Amino acid sequence: MILETIEMLNPAQREAVEQTEGPILILAGAGSGKTRVLTTRIGYLMQEKKVKAENILAITFTNKAANEMRERVDETLKDEDTSAMWITTFHSCCVRILRKSINKIGYNRSFVIYDSADQVTLVKDCLRELNYSEKAMDPKYIISVISNAKDKLINPKQFKEKYQGDFAKSRIADVYALYQDRLKRNSALDFDDLISKTVELFREHEDVLDFYRNRFRYIMVDEYQDTSRAQYELVRLLAQGHQNICVVGDDDQSIYGWRGADIRNILEFERDYDDVHVIKLEQNYRSTQIILDAANYLIKNNIERKRKRLWSEKKEGELIKIQLAETEVDEAEFVANTISAMVRSGARQYRDFAVLYRANAQARPVEDALNRSQIPYNIYGGTKFYERKEIKDMVAYLRVIQNPQDDISLKRIINVPRRGIGLRTIEKIEDRASLKEESLYSVLIDIDGNSDISRKAKASINEFVDMMSTFRSLKEIYPASKMIEKVMDITGYLDELEKDKSEESQDRIENLKEFISVAMEFESKNEDVSLESFLTNVALTSEPNEEEEHADRVSLMTIHSAKGLEFPVVFLTGMEEKLFPIARAIASMQDTQIEEERRLCYVGITRAKEELFMTMTGKRTLYGRTNHSVASRFIEELPDDCIERLNRVQKEIPYSKASYNMLDKYTKKYMSTVNKAEMAKKANATIKEKTDVSDIDNIKLGSKVHHPKFGTGTVVSLKGPDVTIAFDNQGIKTINKEYTTIDLVKE
């Protein structure tokens, strides 16, 4: 079975599957079939190399990717028992390890996982306790600083030492220390802790590390370019010894530096491990060659990258269309009119289109235009199911039932529905808990001994404690789905919503019923149906529902959100300086930030399968200000033979006339399949023939070369991958040819 699958792979893919021993770096270009390679590789390990399922660990970043990989592996290995194999996300993997052994570093194994809203609440509590002004110290900024520190494995003590001379950062250090103390007191971890505490556990307890190191003899990590320093260290610790570590990624798609991803992890993989086997997956199965040529040409301008070039067997295709509009309103109208024309012609469905933008604020005029044209659409990044108030309330109840020490969740639901426990009473309870260094729940249990609380409030608190005690006894009997029903009923939460006949309340009731369905689905797929296990699953789940994914609607999203997706037709909007690349990247004067913006553009381009439109404006109103625009440098970096400027001379052709002439052209083109084929053939005739082999291997001593940053120079030394070049205007520099692009200047 697995050998038949391998026969269908291209040579590079096959090499990636069959090379199983030692450190392996698979540079997988966009659309190159890396998931197929990974799942086939797992099948090959089990069926041909006779590796046990329990000795394989496959890590990726999202639940969706992990589930897809698991389904493909199960389909490939129908006759094998794969239940002991870990195919998981970084966070899920660490939760499993910590649930078993976190007590060794002083934490309760029944810890809860705080989301971003819980973190904000806790940081506000810390600021109040430290008498720091919330106005002067933004809680969300503090959380981002703490998160960044944890990504780099910097603990509160190290953070304090690092910034002892910085007044603002030293105050954040105080918050960080108290924040971690309160998390521990609440038996809680935030998402960053899941990784950093696992690393801490491994570093401090060699026996625990040895157990997992011996178990996971073969480790595979997907999207390695997106790993943080903490994730890198976690993988490094597990791979020590056997060194059977296979990482898959694309440095050209590293776009999450702002949230801790460190591109050096993939660029320096060959320095971290001995005798690394490098495999490049360069055949793209998604896009036309025209789209790939444009992407290759653009990304070639980056210095920090591994050399590779995407190619496709889809040689025919449409030129990339560049549209200059007068304003963002005209830009949005162009998008809506073009979509309408294609759909009316019968050539496309709404689901074939994606409108991508650099900043969320760009979506509003596009939404308005789509609404005016009665075009259905879906915006990715709206309020997710688990972020809705009623769901967060119910999860908070369940979390307190599971772990009464969870102060954040307790404060959320102690007076929901209203039961006469007001804010002043809660503040008094918090003060007493802080003074005694106990949890809020401990104070509630002993509330009768607190003279600061009124008799009426005490009665309500005692009723609440009795109710929670009942729930805690029921959790030992009932699965999560039944517990949700009990909480909705006994607390009166459902009654309160049913009394309110508003449409909003009815929506909330439907969402709560859907939450019961979520629990039932979880119970049908898992052996461990405990409340603790269900809450862990909820904390790690944040995927769009299937109906949203498959509905016949135009997709609107940021380019960051589009990574991993593909669409027949893509609009890249707002291709202007200070918008894309974004202003802060330009202002930073750092090549690294501009290079990440260029990688983001590369990702946007390679989302398109068949057609790509790139739009810009002469002036744009954004964030309440109107400014004249300058075309993005990324437009100027595209090859002329891959693009068609729809209105090259904007001043001589009024926008409305140009727009509707272009629209009429598209309507006619999509009405006629014959005309479409003729135009595609004509477009392809304008594309220059491009070679798949770089001429870098022909460089010798004395060769004239061109570097995208340093200009023209002469090669004066060659030592392995290092090339020393005397540049005409930049002096002598030594460059690793695997990390950049050097072109031979032909005399």
XYZ file of C-alpha atoms in Angstrom:
747
model
C 0.000 0.000 0.000
C 2.636 2.547 1.070
C 4.994 1.585 -1.762
C 2.223 2.297 -4.281
C 1.771 5.748 -2.766
C 5.518 6.419 -2.934
C 5.524 5.538 -6.647
C 3.178 8.496 -7.268
C 5.525 11.021 -5.649
C 7.965 13.211 -7.541
C 11.708 12.482 -6.990
C 12.223 15.130 -4.300
C 9.108 14.049 -2.408
C 10.206 10.428 -2.574
C 13.641 11.323 -1.208
C 11.972 13.164 1.696
C 9.922 10.050 2.508
C 12.713 7.478 2.279
C 15.444 9.473 4.074
C 14.509 8.551 7.644
C 17.691 8.605 9.740
C 19.453 11.612 11.225
C 18.568 15.333 11.007
C 16.625 16.265 7.857
C 15.618 19.701 6.605
C 12.803 19.665 4.046
C 12.429 23.073 2.388
C 8.845 22.831 1.154
C 7.784 25.636 -1.168
C 4.183 26.858 -1.281
C 1.800 24.248 -2.700
C 4.506 21.576 -2.944
C 2.524 18.786 -1.241
C 4.315 18.726 2.123
C 1.360 17.245 4.034
C 1.282 14.318 1.622
C 5.020 13.863 2.122
C 4.719 13.896 5.913
C 1.850 11.406 6.056
C 3.527 9.091 3.532
C 6.741 9.341 5.528
C 4.916 8.208 8.671
C 3.437 5.280 6.733
C 6.883 4.374 5.385
C 8.381 4.422 8.893
C 5.750 2.023 10.194
C 5.299 -0.353 7.253
C 8.793 -0.498 5.779
C 11.054 0.470 8.706
C 8.868 -1.336 11.277
C 8.853 1.633 13.658
C 6.217 1.396 16.396
C 3.456 4.004 16.401
C 4.342 5.057 19.963
C 7.864 6.003 18.828
C 6.605 8.652 16.380
C 5.857 12.285 17.256
C 4.472 14.642 14.589
C 3.966 18.282 15.612
C 2.222 21.077 13.735
C 0.702 24.430 14.679
C -3.077 24.232 14.327
C -5.729 21.747 15.383
C -7.003 21.743 11.816
C -3.598 20.744 10.426
C -3.123 18.094 13.112
C -6.584 16.615 12.472
C -5.997 16.564 8.717
C -2.670 14.799 9.208
C -4.250 12.266 11.571
C -7.039 11.515 9.073
C -4.549 11.046 6.231
C -2.339 8.783 8.332
C -5.318 6.650 9.368
C -6.382 6.412 5.718
C -2.846 5.428 4.653
C -2.432 2.890 7.467
C -5.896 1.335 7.553
C -4.625 -2.000 8.844
C -2.261 -0.526 11.455
C -2.982 0.577 15.022
C -1.877 4.217 15.146
C -3.608 5.175 18.405
C -0.315 5.407 20.343
C 1.171 7.867 17.841
C 1.252 11.519 18.846
C 0.059 13.715 15.959
C -0.523 16.955 17.738
C 0.036 20.690 18.071
C 2.831 22.130 20.199
C 0.338 23.212 22.853
C -1.594 19.920 22.951
C 1.663 17.978 23.153
C 2.829 20.050 26.117
C -0.528 19.782 27.894
C -0.259 15.974 27.783
C 3.244 16.090 29.236
C 2.359 18.640 31.915
C -0.824 16.845 33.013
C 1.377 13.918 33.930
C 4.403 15.601 35.489
C 3.913 19.343 36.177
C 3.675 18.575 39.911
C 7.443 18.019 39.807
C 7.913 21.788 39.349
C 5.340 22.747 41.979
C 2.119 23.086 39.977
C -1.226 21.328 40.363
C -1.831 18.753 37.624
C -5.460 19.935 37.400
C -4.375 23.361 36.129
C -6.708 25.394 33.925
C -5.604 27.257 30.791
C -6.257 31.012 30.657
C -7.220 32.650 27.380
C -6.416 36.250 26.385
C -9.436 37.711 28.193
C -8.483 35.902 31.401
C -4.944 37.251 31.053
C -6.187 40.836 30.765
C -8.323 40.405 33.892
C -5.397 38.954 35.827
C -2.971 41.681 34.734
C -5.506 44.333 35.801
C -5.690 42.648 39.211
C -1.890 42.728 39.435
C -1.752 46.413 38.513
C -4.334 47.183 41.181
C -2.414 45.180 43.780
C 0.839 46.987 42.898
C -0.911 50.384 42.869
C 0.159 50.939 39.255
C -2.053 53.037 36.999
C -3.948 51.095 34.344
C -3.975 54.229 32.187
C -0.203 54.507 32.278
C 0.368 50.775 31.769
C -1.844 49.182 29.106
C -2.651 45.583 30.194
C -2.600 44.263 26.622
C 0.835 45.750 26.015
C 2.089 44.214 29.255
C 0.758 40.809 28.165
C 2.540 41.121 24.812
C 5.832 41.939 26.580
C 5.408 38.987 28.957
C 4.491 36.701 26.060
C 7.574 37.793 24.149
C 9.735 37.094 27.203
C 8.262 33.606 27.610
C 8.808 32.899 23.906
C 12.487 33.608 24.566
C 12.454 31.576 27.813
C 13.132 34.649 29.958
C 11.632 34.182 33.439
C 10.565 37.079 35.744
C 13.890 37.162 37.618
C 15.922 37.258 34.383
C 13.560 39.907 32.954
C 14.059 42.066 36.059
C 17.841 41.792 35.789
C 17.811 42.547 32.049
C 15.801 45.766 32.412
C 16.889 47.018 35.848
C 17.979 50.360 34.366
C 14.745 50.830 32.366
C 12.015 52.427 34.508
C 9.055 51.317 32.341
C 10.318 47.770 31.777
C 11.283 47.360 35.445
C 7.666 48.091 36.399
C 6.505 45.528 33.861
C 8.970 43.143 35.531
C 7.087 43.672 38.817
C 3.805 42.877 37.068
C 5.361 39.826 35.371
C 6.560 38.416 38.712
C 3.196 38.953 40.422
C 1.318 37.682 37.345
C 3.247 34.385 37.456
C 2.713 34.116 41.201
C -1.040 34.639 40.806
C -1.204 32.122 37.950
C 0.427 29.517 40.160
C -1.860 30.366 43.084
C -4.854 29.953 40.745
C -3.513 26.607 39.446
C -3.515 28.158 35.982
C -1.221 28.481 32.981
C -1.454 30.786 29.989
C -0.718 29.516 26.472
C 2.920 30.628 26.566
C 3.407 28.722 29.826
C 2.424 25.466 28.131
C 5.673 25.567 26.149
C 7.985 27.306 28.626
C 6.914 25.174 31.612
C 7.490 21.991 29.600
C 11.009 23.191 28.774
C 11.502 24.043 32.455
C 10.291 20.566 33.426
C 12.680 18.897 30.960
C 15.643 21.013 32.067
C 15.100 20.413 35.766
C 14.086 16.748 35.651
C 16.319 14.645 33.425
C 14.254 11.529 34.171
C 11.153 13.080 32.599
C 13.112 14.217 29.547
C 14.721 10.782 29.167
C 11.299 9.127 29.241
C 9.991 11.184 26.282
C 13.321 11.211 24.478
C 13.385 7.406 24.551
C 9.758 7.166 23.535
C 9.869 9.540 20.566
C 12.590 8.017 18.395
C 11.355 9.816 15.255
C 10.237 13.443 15.461
C 8.669 15.487 12.665
C 7.885 19.198 12.935
C 5.735 20.978 10.347
C 5.880 24.745 9.629
C 9.294 24.929 11.306
C 9.810 28.490 10.057
C 7.069 29.583 12.484
C 8.665 28.182 15.642
C 9.626 30.442 18.519
C 12.805 30.096 20.547
C 10.892 28.187 23.240
C 9.445 25.740 20.692
C 12.886 25.358 19.129
C 14.365 24.466 22.531
C 11.564 21.972 23.236
C 12.283 20.148 19.970
C 16.054 20.307 20.498
C 15.790 18.717 23.943
C 13.594 15.882 22.643
C 15.845 15.223 19.629
C 19.092 15.023 21.566
C 20.603 11.567 21.411
C 18.931 9.798 18.486
C 18.956 12.978 16.288
C 16.137 11.586 14.124
C 14.591 15.000 13.691
C 12.840 15.960 10.451
C 11.705 19.567 10.125
C 9.550 20.823 7.270
C 9.083 24.464 6.419
C 9.616 27.356 4.055
C 11.737 30.303 5.118
C 10.042 32.322 2.346
C 6.750 31.962 4.256
C 8.028 33.037 7.669
C 5.528 35.818 8.436
C 4.949 35.637 12.190
C 8.016 37.405 13.583
C 5.700 39.855 15.355
C 4.344 37.035 17.517
C 7.597 35.303 18.353
C 8.471 33.205 15.284
C 12.234 33.177 14.761
C 13.325 32.659 11.144
C 16.835 31.792 12.377
C 15.515 28.434 13.571
C 15.133 27.211 9.995
C 17.993 29.213 8.465
C 20.471 27.882 11.038
C 19.169 24.305 11.285
C 22.299 23.039 9.544
C 24.438 24.697 12.198
C 22.453 23.192 15.076
C 22.699 19.571 13.924
C 25.497 17.484 12.368
C 25.358 16.000 8.865
C 21.986 17.526 7.968
C 20.339 16.129 4.831
C 18.641 18.995 2.918
C 15.788 18.302 0.487
C 14.012 20.982 -1.558
C 10.382 20.541 -2.654
C 10.122 23.053 -5.489
C 7.391 21.621 -7.706
C 4.176 23.515 -7.033
C 0.824 21.778 -7.594
C -1.345 24.832 -6.904
C -0.581 27.805 -9.147
C 0.162 28.610 -12.763
C 3.776 29.227 -13.777
C 3.055 32.923 -14.365
C 2.007 33.362 -10.735
C 5.037 31.390 -9.568
C 7.423 33.373 -11.767
C 6.162 36.577 -10.165
C 6.531 35.102 -6.671
C 10.053 33.815 -7.414
C 11.120 37.157 -8.845
C 9.756 39.066 -5.837
C 11.234 36.896 -3.068
C 14.630 36.868 -4.779
C 15.096 40.380 -3.346
C 15.331 38.992 0.192
C 18.810 38.412 1.609
C 17.985 36.036 4.475
C 16.692 32.982 2.653
C 17.594 29.579 1.260
C 17.850 29.368 -2.531
C 14.932 27.656 -4.218
C 12.630 28.274 -7.145
C 9.022 27.149 -7.457
C 7.932 25.654 -10.770
C 4.729 24.135 -12.094
C 3.570 21.950 -14.934
C 0.671 24.404 -15.386
C 2.466 26.447 -18.024
C -0.614 28.264 -19.302
C -2.298 30.958 -17.305
C -3.491 34.536 -17.030
C -1.174 37.495 -16.587
C -1.351 39.163 -13.172
C -3.660 42.177 -13.441
C -2.579 45.463 -11.840
C -5.357 48.014 -11.229
C -4.831 51.626 -10.132
C -7.986 53.173 -8.634
C -8.548 56.770 -7.558
C -9.708 55.981 -4.001
C -10.396 53.022 -1.739
C -14.090 53.266 -2.700
C -13.225 52.924 -6.388
C -10.853 50.070 -5.546
C -13.653 48.236 -3.726
C -16.081 48.850 -6.603
C -13.542 47.377 -9.021
C -13.314 44.237 -6.865
C -17.109 43.878 -6.568
C -17.756 44.555 -10.263
C -15.095 42.083 -11.388
C -16.500 39.359 -9.117
C -20.049 40.042 -10.349
C -18.975 39.812 -13.981
C -17.189 36.501 -13.520
C -20.059 34.940 -11.553
C -22.718 36.172 -13.995
C -20.773 34.645 -16.856
C -20.994 31.239 -15.176
C -17.217 30.870 -15.071
C -16.909 31.256 -11.306
C -18.747 30.786 -8.018
C -18.487 33.216 -5.112
C -16.439 30.731 -3.092
C -13.714 30.909 -5.769
C -12.743 34.443 -4.689
C -10.637 35.769 -1.849
C -10.012 39.440 -1.105
C -6.820 39.805 0.920
C -5.513 42.902 2.687
C -2.633 43.883 4.961
C -4.736 45.594 7.651
C -8.236 44.742 8.908
C -9.374 48.358 8.497
C -9.165 47.915 4.701
C -12.145 45.547 4.786
C -14.844 48.178 5.398
C -15.066 49.739 1.885
C -14.871 46.241 0.354
C -17.755 45.105 2.571
C -19.783 48.146 1.531
C -19.177 47.468 -2.169
C -20.048 43.777 -1.864
C -23.224 44.652 0.023
C -24.257 47.139 -2.667
C -23.729 44.446 -5.307
C -25.565 41.878 -3.142
C -22.511 39.608 -3.125
C -22.426 37.176 -0.169
C -19.170 37.178 1.779
C -17.581 35.918 4.944
C -15.011 37.808 7.017
C -12.449 35.607 8.719
C -11.415 36.881 12.114
C -14.873 37.831 13.450
C -16.160 36.757 16.855
C -15.419 33.082 17.207
C -17.745 30.608 18.884
C -15.662 30.236 22.050
C -15.312 34.005 22.408
C -19.064 34.611 22.735
C -20.200 35.766 26.159
C -22.566 32.908 26.902
C -19.969 30.290 25.950
C -17.261 32.000 28.021
C -19.696 32.127 30.966
C -20.438 28.418 30.683
C -16.749 27.524 30.308
C -16.006 29.646 33.403
C -18.564 27.662 35.429
C -17.033 24.390 34.273
C -13.532 25.609 35.082
C -14.478 26.574 38.640
C -16.197 23.213 39.080
C -12.997 21.520 37.942
C -10.636 23.869 39.784
C -12.134 26.125 42.513
C -8.787 27.950 42.814
C -9.369 29.617 39.433
C -10.028 33.166 40.643
C -10.458 34.673 37.187
C -13.254 32.299 36.196
C -14.842 32.584 39.643
C -15.075 36.374 39.389
C -16.702 36.033 35.980
C -19.601 33.879 37.170
C -20.040 34.603 40.888
C -22.885 37.019 40.071
C -24.025 35.546 36.718
C -26.992 35.292 36.685
C -27.407 38.056 39.241
C -27.609 36.661 42.761
C -26.959 39.719 44.935
C -23.154 39.561 45.126
C -22.125 43.043 44.010
C -18.786 44.540 42.960
C -18.112 46.032 46.403
C -18.604 42.635 48.029
C -16.280 40.993 45.480
C -13.602 43.645 46.157
C -13.778 42.900 49.902
C -13.420 39.185 49.196
C -10.398 39.901 46.960
C -8.760 42.041 49.646
C -9.177 39.279 52.234
C -7.857 36.632 49.819
C -4.800 38.770 49.017
C -4.133 39.404 52.713
C -4.351 35.683 53.579
C -2.669 34.619 50.294
C -5.561 32.275 49.572
C -7.890 31.722 46.648
C -11.213 33.564 46.479
C -13.072 30.280 46.853
C -11.305 29.595 50.173
C -12.599 32.949 51.454
C -16.114 32.171 50.200
C -16.193 28.876 52.091
C -15.411 30.732 55.333
C -17.577 33.772 54.547
C -19.553 33.620 57.808
C -16.403 34.607 59.683
C -15.989 37.797 57.616
C -17.539 40.784 59.412
C -17.067 43.103 56.391
C -19.763 41.308 54.361
C -23.467 42.035 54.818
C -25.850 39.336 56.028
C -27.744 39.375 52.721
C -24.545 38.983 50.695
C -23.389 36.162 53.003
C -26.625 34.283 52.358
C -26.176 34.605 48.591
C -22.536 33.502 48.839
C -23.427 30.454 50.924
C -26.053 29.471 48.346
C -23.457 29.857 45.612
C -20.901 27.722 47.492
C -23.512 25.014 48.150
C -24.443 25.005 44.457
C -20.812 24.701 43.355
C -20.268 21.875 45.865
C -23.189 20.049 44.295
C -21.711 20.552 40.841
C -18.323 19.248 42.022
C -19.929 16.036 43.242
C -21.907 15.655 40.009
C -18.779 15.978 37.829
C -17.638 12.604 39.138
C -20.844 11.044 37.792
C -21.766 12.913 34.608
C -19.834 13.564 31.387
C -19.225 17.135 30.223
C -22.372 17.380 28.050
C -24.612 16.485 30.990
C -22.711 18.861 33.264
C -23.386 21.736 30.866
C -27.097 20.936 30.971
C -27.030 20.804 34.785
C -25.220 24.142 35.048
C -27.603 25.832 32.600
C -30.585 24.510 34.556
C -29.546 24.776 38.220
C -27.913 28.241 37.956
C -30.972 29.692 36.234
C -28.807 30.867 33.317
C -31.131 29.341 30.729
C -34.285 30.615 32.492
C -32.965 34.176 32.406
C -32.352 33.977 28.649
C -35.747 32.379 27.981
C -37.554 35.159 29.880
C -35.927 37.699 27.577
C -37.705 37.243 24.241
C -35.159 39.294 22.287
C -33.487 37.896 19.186
C -30.079 38.228 20.875
C -31.179 35.993 23.768
C -32.556 33.413 21.377
C -29.210 33.379 19.551
C -27.458 32.828 22.883
C -29.737 29.914 23.723
C -28.949 28.341 20.348
C -25.216 28.826 20.970
C -25.482 27.114 24.371
C -27.308 24.189 22.800
C -24.553 24.007 20.203
C -22.054 23.915 23.077
C -23.780 20.778 24.370
C -23.389 19.319 20.864
C -19.678 20.177 20.974
C -19.350 18.238 24.241
C -21.286 15.271 22.855
C -19.089 15.174 19.759
C -15.999 15.278 21.980
C -17.347 12.381 24.043
C -18.014 10.291 20.938
C -14.408 10.643 19.765
C -12.452 10.290 23.005
C -12.030 7.639 25.650
C -11.314 10.192 28.372
C -14.614 12.104 28.658
C -13.821 13.760 31.989
C -14.576 17.422 32.534
C -10.840 18.123 32.772
C -10.183 16.529 29.386
C -13.079 18.403 27.766
C -11.921 21.759 29.136
C -8.422 21.129 27.802
C -9.917 20.422 24.379
C -11.965 23.642 24.509
C -8.897 25.679 25.470
C -6.950 24.330 22.502
C -9.735 24.677 19.926
C -10.377 27.799 17.840
C -11.277 26.711 14.311
C -13.947 28.173 11.958
C -16.938 25.916 11.572
C -17.403 23.772 8.511
C -20.440 25.680 7.270
C -18.430 28.911 7.100
C -15.603 27.187 5.227
C -17.756 25.630 2.514
C -20.508 28.237 2.017
C -20.699 29.903 -1.414
C -19.327 33.241 -0.298
C -16.429 35.505 -1.134
C -13.726 35.249 1.544
C -12.349 38.447 3.100
C -9.281 38.169 5.317
C -5.856 39.512 6.144
C -2.944 37.903 4.305
C -1.763 36.480 7.619
C -5.082 34.643 7.983
C -4.836 33.299 4.419
C -1.642 31.330 4.986
C -2.268 27.671 4.228
C -5.340 28.438 2.088
C -5.761 28.625 -1.679
C -8.335 30.146 -4.039
C -8.835 30.134 -7.820
C -8.974 33.959 -7.892
C -7.263 36.303 -5.422
C -7.396 40.087 -5.043
C -4.417 41.601 -3.214
C -5.653 45.067 -2.264
C -3.869 48.144 -0.922
C -0.554 47.604 -2.727
C 0.859 50.925 -1.532
C 3.887 52.106 0.421
C 3.143 52.572 4.150
C 0.267 50.125 3.823
C 2.082 47.209 2.221
C 4.886 47.254 3.277
C 3.315 48.645 6.429
C 4.508 52.026 7.705
C 6.183 50.726 10.873
C 8.343 48.329 8.837
C 9.519 51.236 6.656
C 10.053 53.499 9.678
C 12.123 50.838 11.454
C 14.838 51.182 8.781
C 15.527 47.459 9.343
C 15.962 45.092 6.429
C 14.551 42.238 8.531
C 11.146 43.909 8.836
C 10.949 44.795 5.145
C 11.960 41.231 4.299
C 9.117 39.864 6.440
C 6.709 42.186 4.630
C 8.056 40.864 1.312
C 7.560 37.280 2.522
C 3.991 38.234 3.420
C 3.460 39.511 -0.132
C 4.948 36.249 -1.436
C 2.409 34.332 0.663
C -0.416 36.467 -0.724
C 0.653 35.894 -4.334
C 0.990 32.131 -3.889
C -2.576 31.818 -2.513
C -3.811 32.281 -6.094
C -4.293 29.164 -8.203
C -5.389 30.634 -11.532
C -5.834 34.412 -11.439
C -4.365 37.219 -9.385
C -5.382 40.878 -9.209
C -3.288 43.465 -7.365
C -4.933 46.815 -6.671
C -3.742 50.192 -5.396
C -5.135 53.711 -5.101
C -4.044 57.251 -5.945
C -5.232 58.402 -2.517
C -6.672 56.523 0.431
C -8.622 57.464 3.546
C -7.634 55.178 6.402
C -7.855 55.632 10.172
C -9.603 58.977 9.586
C -6.856 60.499 7.430
C -6.642 60.975 3.661
C -3.221 60.650 2.047
C -1.882 60.421 -1.482
C -0.482 56.994 -2.215
C 2.739 55.709 -3.724
C 2.790 52.315 -5.425
C 4.220 49.535 -3.279
C 7.832 48.595 -3.954
C 6.536 45.017 -4.279
C 4.600 45.976 -7.428
C 7.751 47.459 -8.886
C 9.696 44.275 -8.060
C 7.468 42.079 -10.234
C 8.722 41.095 -13.719
C 7.087 43.039 -16.566
C 6.423 39.890 -18.574
C 4.168 38.499 -15.830
C 1.874 41.497 -15.377
C -0.725 43.488 -17.269
C -1.482 47.051 -16.162
C -5.196 47.517 -16.743
C -5.027 51.332 -16.746
C -1.406 52.279 -17.230
C -2.012 56.015 -17.856
C -4.441 56.926 -15.073
C -4.516 60.662 -15.779
C -5.535 60.228 -19.426
C -8.262 57.671 -18.704
C -10.917 58.650 -16.118
C -11.257 55.891 -13.510
C -14.926 55.131 -14.178
C -14.374 54.707 -17.920
C -11.285 52.544 -17.410
C -13.071 50.445 -14.816
C -16.139 49.727 -16.877
C -14.154 49.165 -20.090
C -12.134 46.600 -18.173
C -15.286 45.097 -16.676
C -16.884 44.781 -20.106
C -13.728 43.081 -21.352
C -13.943 40.527 -18.541
C -17.630 39.875 -19.058
C -17.055 39.064 -22.728
C -13.982 36.983 -21.984
C -15.702 34.751 -19.462
C -18.757 34.339 -21.683
C -16.582 32.701 -24.322
C -14.420 29.695 -23.481
C -12.866 29.873 -26.946
C -11.867 33.488 -26.428
C -10.514 32.584 -22.991
C -8.284 29.875 -24.432
C -7.028 32.209 -27.161
C -6.189 34.951 -24.684
C -4.378 32.491 -22.387
C -2.320 31.259 -25.309
C -1.473 34.813 -26.316
C -0.566 35.737 -22.740
C 1.763 32.785 -22.424
C 3.531 33.725 -25.640
C 4.717 36.902 -23.901
C 6.393 35.029 -21.055
C 10.135 34.590 -21.340
C 11.514 31.083 -21.009
C 13.054 30.675 -17.568
C 15.669 28.179 -16.467
C 15.104 25.915 -13.433
C 18.805 25.768 -12.618
C 20.590 28.711 -10.956
C 23.960 29.736 -12.395
C 25.408 30.113 -8.879
C 27.265 26.805 -9.244
C 29.200 28.260 -12.211
C 30.725 31.044 -10.098
C 34.521 30.878 -9.952
C 37.396 32.998 -8.651
C 37.397 36.279 -10.558
C 33.727 35.986 -11.598
C 31.700 39.163 -11.765
C 28.543 38.728 -9.659
C 25.542 40.763 -8.577
C 24.077 40.736 -5.059
C 20.549 42.163 -4.521
C 21.686 44.366 -1.617
C 25.389 45.098 -2.152
C 25.426 45.451 -5.926
C 28.147 44.270 -8.349
C 31.476 42.803 -7.259
C 34.285 40.337 -7.996
C 34.697 36.912 -6.315
C 38.047 36.817 -4.487
C 37.651 33.626 -2.417
C 35.586 30.404 -2.431
C 35.481 28.171 0.661
C 32.649 25.642 0.706
C 29.351 27.559 0.827
C 31.127 30.848 1.686
C 31.850 33.307 -1.117
C 34.080 36.338 -0.448
C 33.283 39.228 -2.788
C 34.973 42.595 -3.321
C 32.029 44.858 -4.093
C 32.442 47.991 -6.178
C 30.838 50.284 -3.598
C 30.367 48.204 -0.427
C 33.834 46.821 0.348
C 34.709 43.143 0.895
C 32.051 40.842 2.330
C 31.812 37.072 2.924
C 28.395 35.625 2.106
C 26.951 32.141 2.538
C 25.529 31.342 -0.907
C 22.894 29.017 0.603
C 21.355 31.957 2.461
C 21.021 34.451 -0.354
C 20.828 34.922 -4.099
C 23.994 35.750 -6.080
C 23.696 36.135 -9.836
C 26.565 35.664 -12.273
C 27.083 38.797 -14.356
C 27.522 37.674 -17.937
C 30.045 39.789 -19.834
